[in-house]
Amino acid sequence: MKLSELRRLKEETNEIFSNIGTEKSRQRLVYDLLNTLKTKDRNRFMWLILKNINTVITDEKIGIRVKKYSDFLAEHLMSYEMEENFEKIAYAIIMGIMSVEKKKESEGGEEVVKNE
């Protein structure tokens, strides 16, 4: 997998996961994903990602983007048999999730998502 594809995957993951859950839930997910990566369980890794992105599919605004993202994941995670590629893809996804930063808006107290 090319470096440009990994960067794109990290950015897309960041965008998708900025609309999912709380900071604490993303931290738990990252922990679960890292443990799954350690055991090299591709099926569980994919299941965890799909389970989490399924929560935003009902939002029409981001639903199309999530579908494209899940198609991209299916193509790359399930088709590459080389362990090296799985690890690269998995780390790009994990770093994308970790780079989502939440901060509170001082006026209304609503959570605002800030991506870096």
PDB file of C-alpha atoms in Angstrom:
ATOM      1  CA  MET A   1       0.000   0.000   0.000  1.00  0.00           C
ATOM      2  CA  LYS A   2       1.341   3.408  -0.961  1.00  0.00           C
ATOM      3  CA  LEU A   3       2.138   6.093   1.589  1.00  0.00           C
ATOM      4  CA  SER A   4      -0.388   8.456  -0.030  1.00  0.00           C
ATOM      5  CA  GLU A   5      -3.134   5.846   0.437  1.00  0.00           C
ATOM      6  CA  LEU A   6      -2.193   5.430   4.095  1.00  0.00           C
ATOM      7  CA  ARG A   7      -2.345   9.202   4.621  1.00  0.00           C
ATOM      8  CA  ARG A   8      -5.743   9.333   2.933  1.00  0.00           C
ATOM      9  CA  LEU A   9      -6.946   6.468   5.119  1.00  0.00           C
ATOM     10  CA  LYS A  10      -5.759   8.250   8.275  1.00  0.00           C
ATOM     11  CA  GLU A  11      -7.506  11.488   7.225  1.00  0.00           C
ATOM     12  CA  GLU A  12     -10.744   9.714   6.301  1.00  0.00           C
ATOM     13  CA  THR A  13     -10.678   7.799   9.584  1.00  0.00           C
ATOM     14  CA  ASN A  14     -10.222  11.082  11.434  1.00  0.00           C
ATOM     15  CA  GLU A  15     -13.201  12.641   9.628  1.00  0.00           C
ATOM     16  CA  ILE A  16     -15.470   9.654  10.201  1.00  0.00           C
ATOM     17  CA  PHE A  17     -14.561   9.146  13.853  1.00  0.00           C
ATOM     18  CA  SER A  18     -14.886  12.841  14.667  1.00  0.00           C
ATOM     19  CA  ASN A  19     -18.635  12.175  14.383  1.00  0.00           C
ATOM     20  CA  ILE A  20     -18.629   9.100  16.603  1.00  0.00           C
ATOM     21  CA  GLY A  21     -18.887   8.867  20.366  1.00  0.00           C
ATOM     22  CA  THR A  22     -16.919  10.627  23.046  1.00  0.00           C
ATOM     23  CA  GLU A  23     -13.201  10.967  23.603  1.00  0.00           C
ATOM     24  CA  LYS A  24     -13.385   8.241  26.240  1.00  0.00           C
ATOM     25  CA  SER A  25     -15.189   5.824  23.905  1.00  0.00           C
ATOM     26  CA  ARG A  26     -12.589   6.446  21.197  1.00  0.00           C
ATOM     27  CA  GLN A  27      -9.812   5.780  23.722  1.00  0.00           C
ATOM     28  CA  ARG A  28     -11.426   2.435  24.603  1.00  0.00           C
ATOM     29  CA  LEU A  29     -11.754   1.621  20.915  1.00  0.00           C
ATOM     30  CA  VAL A  30      -8.078   2.424  20.287  1.00  0.00           C
ATOM     31  CA  TYR A  31      -7.121   0.162  23.194  1.00  0.00           C
ATOM     32  CA  ASP A  32      -9.263  -2.673  21.772  1.00  0.00           C
ATOM     33  CA  LEU A  33      -7.860  -2.140  18.272  1.00  0.00           C
ATOM     34  CA  LEU A  34      -4.270  -2.208  19.520  1.00  0.00           C
ATOM     35  CA  ASN A  35      -4.922  -5.470  21.365  1.00  0.00           C
ATOM     36  CA  THR A  36      -6.556  -6.917  18.261  1.00  0.00           C
ATOM     37  CA  LEU A  37      -3.615  -5.809  16.139  1.00  0.00           C
ATOM     38  CA  LYS A  38      -1.238  -7.469  18.587  1.00  0.00           C
ATOM     39  CA  THR A  39      -3.037 -10.795  18.083  1.00  0.00           C
ATOM     40  CA  LYS A  40      -3.227 -10.190  14.303  1.00  0.00           C
ATOM     41  CA  ASP A  41      -6.971 -10.864  14.277  1.00  0.00           C
ATOM     42  CA  ARG A  42      -8.110  -9.110  11.083  1.00  0.00           C
ATOM     43  CA  ASN A  43     -11.713 -10.200  11.422  1.00  0.00           C
ATOM     44  CA  ARG A  44     -12.088  -8.743  14.920  1.00  0.00           C
ATOM     45  CA  PHE A  45     -10.304  -5.555  13.856  1.00  0.00           C
ATOM     46  CA  MET A  46     -12.722  -5.085  10.956  1.00  0.00           C
ATOM     47  CA  TRP A  47     -15.694  -5.962  13.178  1.00  0.00           C
ATOM     48  CA  LEU A  48     -14.715  -3.307  15.748  1.00  0.00           C
ATOM     49  CA  ILE A  49     -14.349  -0.631  13.066  1.00  0.00           C
ATOM     50  CA  LEU A  50     -17.600  -1.500  11.285  1.00  0.00           C
ATOM     51  CA  LYS A  51     -19.519  -1.717  14.564  1.00  0.00           C
ATOM     52  CA  ASN A  52     -18.419   1.806  15.442  1.00  0.00           C
ATOM     53  CA  ILE A  53     -18.979   3.435  12.060  1.00  0.00           C
ATOM     54  CA  ASN A  54     -22.425   1.847  11.892  1.00  0.00           C
ATOM     55  CA  THR A  55     -23.571   4.343  14.536  1.00  0.00           C
ATOM     56  CA  VAL A  56     -23.345   7.256  12.075  1.00  0.00           C
ATOM     57  CA  ILE A  57     -24.767   5.618   8.955  1.00  0.00           C
ATOM     58  CA  THR A  58     -28.236   6.927   9.858  1.00  0.00           C
ATOM     59  CA  ASP A  59     -26.959  10.503   9.461  1.00  0.00           C
ATOM     60  CA  GLU A  60     -27.521  11.236   5.757  1.00  0.00           C
ATOM     61  CA  LYS A  61     -24.888  13.962   5.728  1.00  0.00           C
ATOM     62  CA  ILE A  62     -22.085  11.565   6.543  1.00  0.00           C
ATOM     63  CA  GLY A  63     -23.729   8.276   5.505  1.00  0.00           C
ATOM     64  CA  ILE A  64     -22.374   8.345   1.940  1.00  0.00           C
ATOM     65  CA  ARG A  65     -18.877   9.081   3.189  1.00  0.00           C
ATOM     66  CA  VAL A  66     -19.100   6.212   5.683  1.00  0.00           C
ATOM     67  CA  LYS A  67     -20.189   3.835   2.923  1.00  0.00           C
ATOM     68  CA  LYS A  68     -17.196   4.812   0.776  1.00  0.00           C
ATOM     69  CA  TYR A  69     -14.943   4.441   3.810  1.00  0.00           C
ATOM     70  CA  SER A  70     -16.269   0.961   4.599  1.00  0.00           C
ATOM     71  CA  ASP A  71     -15.856  -0.079   0.943  1.00  0.00           C
ATOM     72  CA  PHE A  72     -12.260   1.162   1.049  1.00  0.00           C
ATOM     73  CA  LEU A  73     -11.642  -0.808   4.246  1.00  0.00           C
ATOM     74  CA  ALA A  74     -13.186  -3.966   2.861  1.00  0.00           C
ATOM     75  CA  GLU A  75     -11.084  -3.723  -0.269  1.00  0.00           C
ATOM     76  CA  HIS A  76      -7.818  -3.119   1.565  1.00  0.00           C
ATOM     77  CA  LEU A  77      -8.166  -4.979   4.855  1.00  0.00           C
ATOM     78  CA  MET A  78      -9.769  -8.102   3.492  1.00  0.00           C
ATOM     79  CA  SER A  79      -7.901  -8.439   0.212  1.00  0.00           C
ATOM     80  CA  TYR A  80      -4.316  -7.975   1.360  1.00  0.00           C
ATOM     81  CA  GLU A  81      -2.944 -11.232   2.673  1.00  0.00           C
ATOM     82  CA  MET A  82       0.449  -9.853   3.637  1.00  0.00           C
ATOM     83  CA  GLU A  83       0.788  -9.225   7.348  1.00  0.00           C
ATOM     84  CA  GLU A  84       2.907  -6.141   6.675  1.00  0.00           C
ATOM     85  CA  ASN A  85       0.077  -4.392   4.821  1.00  0.00           C
ATOM     86  CA  PHE A  86      -2.477  -5.259   7.492  1.00  0.00           C
ATOM     87  CA  GLU A  87      -0.295  -3.671  10.158  1.00  0.00           C
ATOM     88  CA  LYS A  88       0.285  -0.518   8.091  1.00  0.00           C
ATOM     89  CA  ILE A  89      -3.430  -0.146   7.399  1.00  0.00           C
ATOM     90  CA  ALA A  90      -4.356  -0.860  11.012  1.00  0.00           C
ATOM     91  CA  TYR A  91      -1.876   1.686  12.370  1.00  0.00           C
ATOM     92  CA  ALA A  92      -3.139   4.327   9.909  1.00  0.00           C
ATOM     93  CA  ILE A  93      -6.688   3.730  11.148  1.00  0.00           C
ATOM     94  CA  ILE A  94      -5.652   3.821  14.810  1.00  0.00           C
ATOM     95  CA  MET A  95      -3.671   7.043  14.317  1.00  0.00           C
ATOM     96  CA  GLY A  96      -6.661   8.586  12.543  1.00  0.00           C
ATOM     97  CA  ILE A  97      -8.881   7.804  15.520  1.00  0.00           C
ATOM     98  CA  MET A  98      -6.277   9.057  17.993  1.00  0.00           C
ATOM     99  CA  SER A  99      -5.924  12.365  16.146  1.00  0.00           C
ATOM    100  CA  VAL A 100      -9.558  13.345  16.735  1.00  0.00           C
ATOM    101  CA  GLU A 101      -9.584  16.045  19.365  1.00  0.00           C
ATOM    102  CA  LYS A 102     -12.690  17.289  21.105  1.00  0.00           C
ATOM    103  CA  LYS A 103     -13.034  20.579  22.838  1.00  0.00           C
ATOM    104  CA  LYS A 104     -15.933  22.330  24.513  1.00  0.00           C
ATOM    105  CA  GLU A 105     -17.455  25.432  23.034  1.00  0.00           C
ATOM    106  CA  SER A 106     -17.481  28.062  25.758  1.00  0.00           C
ATOM    107  CA  GLU A 107     -20.823  29.610  24.771  1.00  0.00           C
ATOM    108  CA  GLY A 108     -23.352  26.802  24.626  1.00  0.00           C
ATOM    109  CA  GLY A 109     -21.420  24.035  26.295  1.00  0.00           C
ATOM    110  CA  GLU A 110     -21.789  21.885  23.179  1.00  0.00           C
ATOM    111  CA  GLU A 111     -19.013  19.625  22.047  1.00  0.00           C
ATOM    112  CA  VAL A 112     -17.214  20.837  18.978  1.00  0.00           C
ATOM    113  CA  VAL A 113     -14.960  18.602  16.968  1.00  0.00           C
ATOM    114  CA  LYS A 114     -11.527  19.845  16.020  1.00  0.00           C
ATOM    115  CA  ASN A 115      -9.400  17.841  13.601  1.00  0.00           C
ATOM    116  CA  GLU A 116      -5.700  18.359  13.303  1.00  0.00           C
TER     117      GLU A 116
END
